[in-house]
JSON list of C-alpha atoms in Angstrom, two decimals:
[
{"chain": "Q", "resi": 1, "resn": "MET", "atom": "CA", "xyz": [41.17, 28.74, -49.55]},
{"chain": "Q", "resi": 2, "resn": "THR", "atom": "CA", "xyz": [37.52, 29.40, -50.29]},
{"chain": "Q", "resi": 3, "resn": "GLN", "atom": "CA", "xyz": [36.54, 26.56, -47.94]},
{"chain": "Q", "resi": 4, "resn": "GLN", "atom": "CA", "xyz": [38.64, 28.04, -45.09]},
{"chain": "Q", "resi": 5, "resn": "VAL", "atom": "CA", "xyz": [37.07, 31.49, -45.53]},
{"chain": "Q", "resi": 6, "resn": "TYR", "atom": "CA", "xyz": [33.64, 29.95, -45.49]},
{"chain": "Q", "resi": 7, "resn": "GLU", "atom": "CA", "xyz": [34.37, 28.00, -42.29]},
{"chain": "Q", "resi": 8, "resn": "ARG", "atom": "CA", "xyz": [35.83, 31.10, -40.61]},
{"chain": "Q", "resi": 9, "resn": "GLU", "atom": "CA", "xyz": [32.76, 33.16, -41.48]},
{"chain": "Q", "resi": 10, "resn": "ALA", "atom": "CA", "xyz": [30.51, 30.34, -40.31]},
{"chain": "Q", "resi": 11, "resn": "ARG", "atom": "CA", "xyz": [32.30, 30.22, -36.93]},
{"chain": "Q", "resi": 12, "resn": "LYS", "atom": "CA", "xyz": [31.96, 34.01, -36.56]},
{"chain": "Q", "resi": 13, "resn": "ALA", "atom": "CA", "xyz": [28.25, 33.78, -37.36]},
{"chain": "Q", "resi": 14, "resn": "TYR", "atom": "CA", "xyz": [27.85, 30.96, -34.84]},
{"chain": "Q", "resi": 15, "resn": "VAL", "atom": "CA", "xyz": [29.67, 32.94, -32.14]},
{"chain": "Q", "resi": 16, "resn": "ARG", "atom": "CA", "xyz": [27.50, 36.01, -32.85]},
{"chain": "Q", "resi": 17, "resn": "ARG", "atom": "CA", "xyz": [24.34, 33.90, -32.57]},
{"chain": "Q", "resi": 18, "resn": "ARG", "atom": "CA", "xyz": [25.56, 32.42, -29.27]},
{"chain": "Q", "resi": 19, "resn": "GLN", "atom": "CA", "xyz": [26.37, 35.87, -27.92]},
{"chain": "Q", "resi": 20, "resn": "THR", "atom": "CA", "xyz": [22.96, 37.12, -28.98]},
{"chain": "Q", "resi": 21, "resn": "VAL", "atom": "CA", "xyz": [21.26, 34.21, -27.23]},
{"chain": "Q", "resi": 22, "resn": "VAL", "atom": "CA", "xyz": [23.37, 34.62, -24.07]},
{"chain": "Q", "resi": 23, "resn": "PHE", "atom": "CA", "xyz": [22.81, 38.39, -23.93]},
{"chain": "Q", "resi": 24, "resn": "SER", "atom": "CA", "xyz": [19.08, 37.91, -24.53]},
{"chain": "Q", "resi": 25, "resn": "ILE", "atom": "CA", "xyz": [18.79, 35.34, -21.73]},
{"chain": "Q", "resi": 26, "resn": "THR", "atom": "CA", "xyz": [20.89, 37.48, -19.36]},
{"chain": "Q", "resi": 27, "resn": "GLY", "atom": "CA", "xyz": [18.90, 40.60, -20.18]},
{"chain": "Q", "resi": 28, "resn": "THR", "atom": "CA", "xyz": [15.61, 38.78, -19.67]},
{"chain": "Q", "resi": 29, "resn": "ALA", "atom": "CA", "xyz": [16.77, 37.32, -16.36]},
{"chain": "Q", "resi": 30, "resn": "LEU", "atom": "CA", "xyz": [17.91, 40.70, -15.10]},
{"chain": "Q", "resi": 31, "resn": "ALA", "atom": "CA", "xyz": [14.60, 42.25, -16.13]},
{"chain": "Q", "resi": 32, "resn": "ILE", "atom": "CA", "xyz": [12.66, 39.55, -14.27]},
{"chain": "Q", "resi": 33, "resn": "ILE", "atom": "CA", "xyz": [14.83, 39.99, -11.17]},
{"chain": "Q", "resi": 34, "resn": "LEU", "atom": "CA", "xyz": [14.27, 43.76, -11.31]},
{"chain": "Q", "resi": 35, "resn": "VAL", "atom": "CA", "xyz": [10.51, 43.37, -11.65]},
{"chain": "Q", "resi": 36, "resn": "VAL", "atom": "CA", "xyz": [10.32, 40.87, -8.76]},
{"chain": "Q", "resi": 37, "resn": "ALA", "atom": "CA", "xyz": [12.51, 43.11, -6.60]},
{"chain": "Q", "resi": 38, "resn": "LEU", "atom": "CA", "xyz": [10.24, 46.08, -7.27]},
{"chain": "Q", "resi": 39, "resn": "MET", "atom": "CA", "xyz": [7.18, 43.97, -6.44]},
{"chain": "Q", "resi": 40, "resn": "PHE", "atom": "CA", "xyz": [8.71, 42.99, -3.10]},
{"chain": "Q", "resi": 41, "resn": "ASN", "atom": "CA", "xyz": [9.84, 46.54, -2.43]},
{"chain": "Q", "resi": 42, "resn": "PHE", "atom": "CA", "xyz": [6.36, 47.98, -2.94]},
{"chain": "Q", "resi": 43, "resn": "HIS", "atom": "CA", "xyz": [4.62, 44.89, -1.49]},
{"chain": "Q", "resi": 44, "resn": "LEU", "atom": "CA", "xyz": [2.52, 44.36, -4.60]},
{"chain": "Q", "resi": 45, "resn": "PHE", "atom": "CA", "xyz": [0.01, 41.53, -4.11]},
{"chain": "Q", "resi": 46, "resn": "GLY", "atom": "CA", "xyz": [1.31, 41.26, -0.55]},
{"chain": "Q", "resi": 47, "resn": "LEU", "atom": "CA", "xyz": [4.78, 40.13, -1.63]},
{"chain": "Q", "resi": 48, "resn": "GLY", "atom": "CA", "xyz": [7.40, 40.83, 1.00]},
{"chain": "Q", "resi": 49, "resn": "ALA", "atom": "CA", "xyz": [4.84, 42.29, 3.37]},
{"chain": "Q", "resi": 50, "resn": "TYR", "atom": "CA", "xyz": [5.75, 41.60, 6.98]},
{"chain": "Q", "resi": 51, "resn": "VAL", "atom": "CA", "xyz": [3.24, 42.02, 9.76]},
{"chain": "Q", "resi": 52, "resn": "THR", "atom": "CA", "xyz": [5.04, 44.15, 12.32]},
{"chain": "Q", "resi": 53, "resn": "PRO", "atom": "CA", "xyz": [3.84, 45.47, 15.67]},
{"chain": "Q", "resi": 54, "resn": "THR", "atom": "CA", "xyz": [3.05, 48.80, 13.98]},
{"chain": "Q", "resi": 55, "resn": "THR", "atom": "CA", "xyz": [0.03, 47.15, 12.36]},
{"chain": "Q", "resi": 56, "resn": "GLU", "atom": "CA", "xyz": [-1.20, 45.61, 15.61]},
{"chain": "Q", "resi": 57, "resn": "PRO", "atom": "CA", "xyz": [-3.37, 47.26, 18.27]},
{"chain": "Q", "resi": 58, "resn": "ASN", "atom": "CA", "xyz": [-1.25, 49.47, 20.54]},
{"chain": "Q", "resi": 59, "resn": "TYR", "atom": "CA", "xyz": [1.75, 48.49, 18.39]},
{"chain": "Q", "resi": 60, "resn": "GLY", "atom": "CA", "xyz": [1.85, 44.99, 19.81]},
{"chain": "Q", "resi": 61, "resn": "ASN", "atom": "CA", "xyz": [1.73, 45.88, 23.51]},
{"chain": "Q", "resi": 62, "resn": "VAL", "atom": "CA", "xyz": [-1.11, 44.72, 25.76]},
{"chain": "Q", "resi": 63, "resn": "ALA", "atom": "CA", "xyz": [-3.03, 47.71, 27.10]},
{"chain": "Q", "resi": 64, "resn": "PRO", "atom": "CA", "xyz": [-5.47, 47.95, 30.01]},
{"chain": "Q", "resi": 65, "resn": "CYS", "atom": "CA", "xyz": [-9.10, 48.73, 29.32]},
{"chain": "Q", "resi": 66, "resn": "ALA", "atom": "CA", "xyz": [-10.26, 52.21, 30.32]},
{"chain": "Q", "resi": 67, "resn": "VAL", "atom": "CA", "xyz": [-11.92, 52.38, 33.73]},
{"chain": "Q", "resi": 68, "resn": "ALA", "atom": "CA", "xyz": [-15.67, 52.91, 33.70]},
{"chain": "Q", "resi": 69, "resn": "GLY", "atom": "CA", "xyz": [-17.36, 55.37, 36.06]},
{"chain": "Q", "resi": 70, "resn": "LYS", "atom": "CA", "xyz": [-20.57, 54.99, 38.01]},
{"chain": "Q", "resi": 71, "resn": "ASP", "atom": "CA", "xyz": [-22.58, 55.35, 34.82]},
{"chain": "Q", "resi": 72, "resn": "GLY", "atom": "CA", "xyz": [-20.79, 52.34, 33.33]},
{"chain": "Q", "resi": 73, "resn": "LYS", "atom": "CA", "xyz": [-18.87, 54.42, 30.81]},
{"chain": "Q", "resi": 74, "resn": "ALA", "atom": "CA", "xyz": [-15.15, 55.18, 30.66]},
{"chain": "Q", "resi": 75, "resn": "LYS", "atom": "CA", "xyz": [-14.53, 58.81, 29.80]},
{"chain": "Q", "resi": 76, "resn": "TYR", "atom": "CA", "xyz": [-11.61, 61.03, 28.88]},
{"chain": "Q", "resi": 77, "resn": "VAL", "atom": "CA", "xyz": [-10.50, 63.29, 31.71]},
{"chain": "Q", "resi": 78, "resn": "ALA", "atom": "CA", "xyz": [-9.64, 66.98, 31.66]},
{"chain": "Q", "resi": 79, "resn": "ASN", "atom": "CA", "xyz": [-6.14, 67.63, 30.34]},
{"chain": "Q", "resi": 80, "resn": "GLY", "atom": "CA", "xyz": [-5.41, 69.70, 33.43]},
{"chain": "Q", "resi": 81, "resn": "SER", "atom": "CA", "xyz": [-5.85, 66.67, 35.67]},
{"chain": "Q", "resi": 82, "resn": "VAL", "atom": "CA", "xyz": [-3.16, 64.71, 33.84]},
{"chain": "Q", "resi": 83, "resn": "GLY", "atom": "CA", "xyz": [0.25, 65.16, 35.43]},
{"chain": "Q", "resi": 84, "resn": "ILE", "atom": "CA", "xyz": [2.98, 64.24, 32.97]},
{"chain": "Q", "resi": 85, "resn": "ARG", "atom": "CA", "xyz": [6.71, 64.06, 32.45]},
{"chain": "Q", "resi": 86, "resn": "VAL", "atom": "CA", "xyz": [7.91, 64.68, 28.89]},
{"chain": "Q", "resi": 87, "resn": "LEU", "atom": "CA", "xyz": [11.13, 62.77, 28.27]},
{"chain": "Q", "resi": 88, "resn": "ASN", "atom": "CA", "xyz": [13.36, 62.89, 25.21]},
{"chain": "Q", "resi": 89, "resn": "GLY", "atom": "CA", "xyz": [14.31, 59.41, 24.03]},
{"chain": "Q", "resi": 90, "resn": "THR", "atom": "CA", "xyz": [16.12, 60.67, 20.93]},
{"chain": "Q", "resi": 91, "resn": "ALA", "atom": "CA", "xyz": [19.35, 62.50, 20.13]},
{"chain": "Q", "resi": 92, "resn": "HIS", "atom": "CA", "xyz": [17.48, 65.63, 18.99]},
{"chain": "Q", "resi": 93, "resn": "LEU", "atom": "CA", "xyz": [18.26, 68.48, 21.36]},
{"chain": "Q", "resi": 94, "resn": "GLY", "atom": "CA", "xyz": [15.29, 70.45, 22.64]},
{"chain": "Q", "resi": 95, "resn": "PHE", "atom": "CA", "xyz": [12.80, 67.81, 21.48]},
{"chain": "Q", "resi": 96, "resn": "ALA", "atom": "CA", "xyz": [11.13, 67.30, 24.86]},
{"chain": "Q", "resi": 97, "resn": "LYS", "atom": "CA", "xyz": [11.04, 71.04, 25.55]},
{"chain": "Q", "resi": 98, "resn": "ALA", "atom": "CA", "xyz": [9.19, 71.73, 22.31]},
{"chain": "Q", "resi": 99, "resn": "VAL", "atom": "CA", "xyz": [6.64, 68.95, 22.80]},
{"chain": "Q", "resi": 100, "resn": "GLY", "atom": "CA", "xyz": [6.29, 69.77, 26.49]},
{"chain": "Q", "resi": 101, "resn": "GLY", "atom": "CA", "xyz": [5.51, 73.35, 25.60]},
{"chain": "Q", "resi": 102, "resn": "ALA", "atom": "CA", "xyz": [2.85, 72.25, 23.13]},
{"chain": "Q", "resi": 103, "resn": "LEU", "atom": "CA", "xyz": [1.24, 69.95, 25.68]},
{"chain": "Q", "resi": 104, "resn": "THR", "atom": "CA", "xyz": [1.28, 72.74, 28.26]},
{"chain": "Q", "resi": 105, "resn": "LYS", "atom": "CA", "xyz": [-0.66, 74.91, 25.82]},
{"chain": "Q", "resi": 106, "resn": "ARG", "atom": "CA", "xyz": [-3.20, 72.12, 25.59]},
{"chain": "Q", "resi": 107, "resn": "GLY", "atom": "CA", "xyz": [-3.68, 72.32, 29.33]},
{"chain": "Q", "resi": 108, "resn": "PHE", "atom": "CA", "xyz": [-1.71, 69.29, 30.52]},
{"chain": "Q", "resi": 109, "resn": "SER", "atom": "CA", "xyz": [0.00, 69.60, 33.88]},
{"chain": "Q", "resi": 110, "resn": "VAL", "atom": "CA", "xyz": [3.63, 69.17, 32.83]},
{"chain": "Q", "resi": 111, "resn": "GLN", "atom": "CA", "xyz": [5.67, 68.27, 35.92]},
{"chain": "Q", "resi": 112, "resn": "PHE", "atom": "CA", "xyz": [9.06, 67.72, 34.32]},
{"chain": "Q", "resi": 113, "resn": "ILE", "atom": "CA", "xyz": [10.83, 68.01, 30.96]},
{"chain": "Q", "resi": 114, "resn": "GLY", "atom": "CA", "xyz": [14.13, 66.29, 30.34]},
{"chain": "Q", "resi": 115, "resn": "ASN", "atom": "CA", "xyz": [15.99, 63.32, 28.92]},
{"chain": "Q", "resi": 116, "resn": "TYR", "atom": "CA", "xyz": [14.83, 59.73, 29.21]},
{"chain": "Q", "resi": 117, "resn": "GLN", "atom": "CA", "xyz": [17.13, 57.84, 31.54]},
{"chain": "Q", "resi": 118, "resn": "VAL", "atom": "CA", "xyz": [17.50, 54.28, 32.76]},
{"chain": "Q", "resi": 119, "resn": "LYS", "atom": "CA", "xyz": [19.27, 52.99, 35.82]},
{"chain": "Q", "resi": 120, "resn": "LYS", "atom": "CA", "xyz": [22.35, 50.86, 35.24]},
{"chain": "Q", "resi": 121, "resn": "ILE", "atom": "CA", "xyz": [24.78, 49.29, 37.66]},
{"chain": "Q", "resi": 122, "resn": "VAL", "atom": "CA", "xyz": [28.33, 50.43, 36.99]},
{"chain": "Q", "resi": 123, "resn": "LYS", "atom": "CA", "xyz": [31.08, 49.04, 39.21]},
{"chain": "Q", "resi": 124, "resn": "GLY", "atom": "CA", "xyz": [28.48, 48.01, 41.74]},
{"chain": "Q", "resi": 125, "resn": "LYS", "atom": "CA", "xyz": [26.84, 51.42, 41.91]},
{"chain": "Q", "resi": 126, "resn": "PRO", "atom": "CA", "xyz": [23.54, 52.59, 40.34]},
{"chain": "Q", "resi": 127, "resn": "VAL", "atom": "CA", "xyz": [24.06, 55.17, 37.60]},
{"chain": "Q", "resi": 128, "resn": "MET", "atom": "CA", "xyz": [21.43, 56.97, 35.54]},
{"chain": "Q", "resi": 129, "resn": "GLU", "atom": "CA", "xyz": [22.24, 56.99, 31.83]},
{"chain": "Q", "resi": 130, "resn": "ASN", "atom": "CA", "xyz": [20.54, 58.89, 29.04]},
{"chain": "Q", "resi": 131, "resn": "VAL", "atom": "CA", "xyz": [18.83, 56.80, 26.38]},
{"chain": "Q", "resi": 132, "resn": "SER", "atom": "CA", "xyz": [18.72, 58.34, 22.90]},
{"chain": "Q", "resi": 133, "resn": "ASN", "atom": "CA", "xyz": [17.68, 55.44, 20.67]},
{"chain": "Q", "resi": 134, "resn": "VAL", "atom": "CA", "xyz": [14.00, 55.00, 21.54]},
{"chain": "Q", "resi": 135, "resn": "GLU", "atom": "CA", "xyz": [12.18, 53.97, 18.38]},
{"chain": "Q", "resi": 136, "resn": "ARG", "atom": "CA", "xyz": [8.49, 54.42, 19.23]},
{"chain": "Q", "resi": 137, "resn": "THR", "atom": "CA", "xyz": [6.97, 57.09, 21.43]},
{"chain": "Q", "resi": 138, "resn": "THR", "atom": "CA", "xyz": [5.83, 55.35, 24.62]},
{"chain": "Q", "resi": 139, "resn": "ILE", "atom": "CA", "xyz": [3.43, 56.35, 27.38]},
{"chain": "Q", "resi": 140, "resn": "TYR", "atom": "CA", "xyz": [4.13, 54.77, 30.78]},
{"chain": "Q", "resi": 141, "resn": "PHE", "atom": "CA", "xyz": [1.57, 54.85, 33.58]},
{"chain": "Q", "resi": 142, "resn": "GLY", "atom": "CA", "xyz": [0.15, 52.88, 36.49]},
{"chain": "Q", "resi": 143, "resn": "LYS", "atom": "CA", "xyz": [-3.18, 51.29, 37.28]},
{"chain": "Q", "resi": 144, "resn": "ASN", "atom": "CA", "xyz": [-4.47, 54.48, 38.90]},
{"chain": "Q", "resi": 145, "resn": "ALA", "atom": "CA", "xyz": [-3.98, 56.61, 35.79]},
{"chain": "Q", "resi": 146, "resn": "VAL", "atom": "CA", "xyz": [-5.42, 54.47, 33.01]},
{"chain": "Q", "resi": 147, "resn": "ASN", "atom": "CA", "xyz": [-7.95, 57.02, 31.75]},
{"chain": "Q", "resi": 148, "resn": "GLU", "atom": "CA", "xyz": [-5.33, 59.75, 32.10]},
{"chain": "Q", "resi": 149, "resn": "ALA", "atom": "CA", "xyz": [-3.01, 57.71, 29.90]},
{"chain": "Q", "resi": 150, "resn": "TYR", "atom": "CA", "xyz": [-5.74, 57.23, 27.29]},
{"chain": "Q", "resi": 151, "resn": "THR", "atom": "CA", "xyz": [-6.35, 60.99, 27.36]},
{"chain": "Q", "resi": 152, "resn": "LEU", "atom": "CA", "xyz": [-2.68, 61.76, 26.78]},
{"chain": "Q", "resi": 153, "resn": "ALA", "atom": "CA", "xyz": [-2.23, 59.02, 24.18]},
{"chain": "Q", "resi": 154, "resn": "GLY", "atom": "CA", "xyz": [-5.09, 60.49, 22.15]},
{"chain": "Q", "resi": 155, "resn": "ASN", "atom": "CA", "xyz": [-2.93, 63.56, 21.55]},
{"chain": "Q", "resi": 156, "resn": "PHE", "atom": "CA", "xyz": [-0.28, 61.50, 19.77]},
{"chain": "Q", "resi": 157, "resn": "THR", "atom": "CA", "xyz": [-0.34, 59.73, 16.43]},
{"chain": "Q", "resi": 158, "resn": "ASP", "atom": "CA", "xyz": [2.44, 57.23, 17.11]},
{"chain": "Q", "resi": 159, "resn": "ALA", "atom": "CA", "xyz": [2.36, 56.39, 20.83]},
{"chain": "Q", "resi": 160, "resn": "THR", "atom": "CA", "xyz": [2.06, 52.98, 22.42]},
{"chain": "Q", "resi": 161, "resn": "MET", "atom": "CA", "xyz": [0.78, 52.65, 26.00]},
{"chain": "Q", "resi": 162, "resn": "ILE", "atom": "CA", "xyz": [2.55, 50.47, 28.55]},
{"chain": "Q", "resi": 163, "resn": "MET", "atom": "CA", "xyz": [1.25, 49.98, 32.08]},
{"chain": "Q", "resi": 164, "resn": "THR", "atom": "CA", "xyz": [3.86, 49.60, 34.80]},
{"chain": "Q", "resi": 165, "resn": "ALA", "atom": "CA", "xyz": [3.76, 48.83, 38.52]},
{"chain": "Q", "resi": 166, "resn": "ARG", "atom": "CA", "xyz": [3.43, 52.55, 39.28]},
{"chain": "Q", "resi": 167, "resn": "GLU", "atom": "CA", "xyz": [0.97, 53.35, 42.08]},
{"chain": "Q", "resi": 168, "resn": "ASP", "atom": "CA", "xyz": [0.47, 57.12, 41.72]},
{"chain": "Q", "resi": 169, "resn": "GLN", "atom": "CA", "xyz": [-1.10, 59.04, 38.85]},
{"chain": "Q", "resi": 170, "resn": "LEU", "atom": "CA", "xyz": [1.97, 60.44, 37.11]},
{"chain": "Q", "resi": 171, "resn": "VAL", "atom": "CA", "xyz": [2.11, 59.65, 33.40]},
{"chain": "Q", "resi": 172, "resn": "ASP", "atom": "CA", "xyz": [5.37, 59.61, 31.41]},
{"chain": "Q", "resi": 173, "resn": "VAL", "atom": "CA", "xyz": [5.64, 60.14, 27.69]},
{"chain": "Q", "resi": 174, "resn": "VAL", "atom": "CA", "xyz": [8.98, 59.12, 26.19]},
{"chain": "Q", "resi": 175, "resn": "LEU", "atom": "CA", "xyz": [9.43, 60.65, 22.75]},
{"chain": "Q", "resi": 176, "resn": "GLY", "atom": "CA", "xyz": [10.80, 58.28, 20.13]},
{"chain": "Q", "resi": 177, "resn": "ALA", "atom": "CA", "xyz": [12.02, 58.47, 16.56]},
{"chain": "Q", "resi": 178, "resn": "THR", "atom": "CA", "xyz": [8.50, 57.82, 15.24]},
{"chain": "Q", "resi": 179, "resn": "PHE", "atom": "CA", "xyz": [7.20, 61.15, 16.59]},
{"chain": "Q", "resi": 180, "resn": "THR", "atom": "CA", "xyz": [6.52, 63.82, 13.98]},
{"chain": "Q", "resi": 181, "resn": "ASP", "atom": "CA", "xyz": [3.78, 65.96, 15.45]},
{"chain": "Q", "resi": 182, "resn": "LEU", "atom": "CA", "xyz": [0.90, 65.93, 17.91]},
{"chain": "Q", "resi": 183, "resn": "GLN", "atom": "CA", "xyz": [-2.57, 64.85, 16.87]},
{"chain": "Q", "resi": 184, "resn": "ASN", "atom": "CA", "xyz": [-4.69, 67.69, 15.54]},
{"chain": "Q", "resi": 185, "resn": "GLU", "atom": "CA", "xyz": [-6.23, 69.35, 18.57]},
{"chain": "Q", "resi": 186, "resn": "ASP", "atom": "CA", "xyz": [-9.70, 69.25, 17.00]},
{"chain": "Q", "resi": 187, "resn": "THR", "atom": "CA", "xyz": [-9.56, 65.45, 16.82]},
{"chain": "Q", "resi": 188, "resn": "SER", "atom": "CA", "xyz": [-7.84, 64.90, 20.19]},
{"chain": "Q", "resi": 189, "resn": "PRO", "atom": "CA", "xyz": [-9.81, 63.56, 23.18]},
{"chain": "Q", "resi": 190, "resn": "GLN", "atom": "CA", "xyz": [-12.37, 65.87, 24.73]},
{"chain": "Q", "resi": 191, "resn": "GLU", "atom": "CA", "xyz": [-13.20, 65.77, 28.43]},
{"chain": "Q", "resi": 192, "resn": "GLY", "atom": "CA", "xyz": [-16.30, 63.71, 29.16]},
{"chain": "Q", "resi": 193, "resn": "LYS", "atom": "CA", "xyz": [-16.34, 61.90, 25.83]},
{"chain": "Q", "resi": 194, "resn": "GLU", "atom": "CA", "xyz": [-16.41, 58.12, 25.96]},
{"chain": "Q", "resi": 195, "resn": "ILE", "atom": "CA", "xyz": [-13.05, 56.41, 25.58]},
{"chain": "Q", "resi": 196, "resn": "THR", "atom": "CA", "xyz": [-12.47, 54.00, 22.73]},
{"chain": "Q", "resi": 197, "resn": "ASN", "atom": "CA", "xyz": [-10.57, 51.07, 24.21]},
{"chain": "Q", "resi": 198, "resn": "VAL", "atom": "CA", "xyz": [-7.52, 49.57, 22.57]},
{"chain": "Q", "resi": 199, "resn": "GLU", "atom": "CA", "xyz": [-8.54, 46.41, 20.75]},
{"chain": "Q", "resi": 200, "resn": "GLY", "atom": "CA", "xyz": [-7.83, 43.33, 22.86]},
{"chain": "Q", "resi": 201, "resn": "CYS", "atom": "CA", "xyz": [-7.37, 45.32, 26.07]},
{"chain": "Q", "resi": 202, "resn": "LYS", "atom": "CA", "xyz": [-7.39, 43.64, 29.49]},
{"chain": "Q", "resi": 203, "resn": "ALA", "atom": "CA", "xyz": [-8.80, 44.77, 32.82]},
{"chain": "Q", "resi": 204, "resn": "ALA", "atom": "CA", "xyz": [-6.06, 46.63, 34.68]},
{"chain": "Q", "resi": 205, "resn": "ASP", "atom": "CA", "xyz": [-6.43, 44.46, 37.78]},
{"chain": "Q", "resi": 206, "resn": "LYS", "atom": "CA", "xyz": [-5.93, 41.33, 35.67]},
{"chain": "Q", "resi": 207, "resn": "MET", "atom": "CA", "xyz": [-2.60, 42.45, 34.23]},
{"chain": "Q", "resi": 208, "resn": "THR", "atom": "CA", "xyz": [0.38, 40.88, 36.00]},
{"chain": "Q", "resi": 209, "resn": "ASN", "atom": "CA", "xyz": [4.17, 40.80, 35.65]},
{"chain": "Q", "resi": 210, "resn": "LEU", "atom": "CA", "xyz": [4.18, 44.52, 34.96]},
{"chain": "Q", "resi": 211, "resn": "PRO", "atom": "CA", "xyz": [7.43, 46.41, 34.30]},
{"chain": "Q", "resi": 212, "resn": "ALA", "atom": "CA", "xyz": [8.95, 47.98, 37.39]},
{"chain": "Q", "resi": 213, "resn": "ASP", "atom": "CA", "xyz": [8.25, 51.63, 38.09]},
{"chain": "Q", "resi": 214, "resn": "THR", "atom": "CA", "xyz": [10.93, 54.31, 37.74]},
{"chain": "Q", "resi": 215, "resn": "ASP", "atom": "CA", "xyz": [12.11, 56.75, 40.39]},
{"chain": "Q", "resi": 216, "resn": "HIS", "atom": "CA", "xyz": [9.98, 59.89, 40.45]},
{"chain": "Q", "resi": 217, "resn": "THR", "atom": "CA", "xyz": [8.06, 62.28, 42.66]},
{"chain": "Q", "resi": 218, "resn": "ALA", "atom": "CA", "xyz": [4.58, 60.88, 43.22]},
{"chain": "Q", "resi": 219, "resn": "TYR", "atom": "CA", "xyz": [1.76, 62.81, 41.61]},
{"chain": "Q", "resi": 220, "resn": "THR", "atom": "CA", "xyz": [-1.92, 62.93, 42.51]},
{"chain": "Q", "resi": 221, "resn": "ALA", "atom": "CA", "xyz": [-4.40, 64.50, 40.12]},
{"chain": "Q", "resi": 222, "resn": "GLN", "atom": "CA", "xyz": [-5.68, 67.86, 41.33]},
{"chain": "Q", "resi": 223, "resn": "GLN", "atom": "CA", "xyz": [-9.06, 67.28, 39.78]},
{"chain": "Q", "resi": 224, "resn": "THR", "atom": "CA", "xyz": [-10.83, 64.07, 38.88]},
{"chain": "Q", "resi": 225, "resn": "GLN", "atom": "CA", "xyz": [-13.09, 63.01, 36.11]},
{"chain": "Q", "resi": 226, "resn": "GLN", "atom": "CA", "xyz": [-16.75, 63.64, 36.76]},
{"chain": "Q", "resi": 227, "resn": "GLN", "atom": "CA", "xyz": [-18.67, 60.38, 36.96]}
]
């Protein structure tokens, strides 16, 4: 009887030791997994860091270089000479109206405020549909409004510039989910100041395969930059 009790107690002790070892190993493993997960989450030592277009010049889009004047320098133009359309690319009602009003106060010549639309073919017919899932605020312009686009872009903190096949000087800004507020007016472009080109920019006349232009009323600047 004494031998049986001893063996039973020994088995219990063995089981407890095994459980302690298993729980210790499991706890340690979970702690390591948690630490590694946190390191990836906060990108410590570069772990889990992914180079996205947001870290690249112009958010990964090729931009034209600003156009130099007779003095060899490219300069920001007067806000009043920049004709723009402010288009809401999000589901937030009144977004474009609010931003358009703010840009008007800064002197920009706002030609239109409304929703961002794209043309789609439905049952063989062209139909304009609202787009409300634009991620990044985007400024669209043509080769004849490069400096105007730079001037407008300098008033945003999140905008990417994309040159299209547009021939006139109208500039579109499509508000995206990344927009929070305009650049502080004190640090926004000032007329006559030299433009800082986007890193890796290309001469506008060397850019090919440009996106097609959208339907709009052509705009010509009422005043031009002094050279």
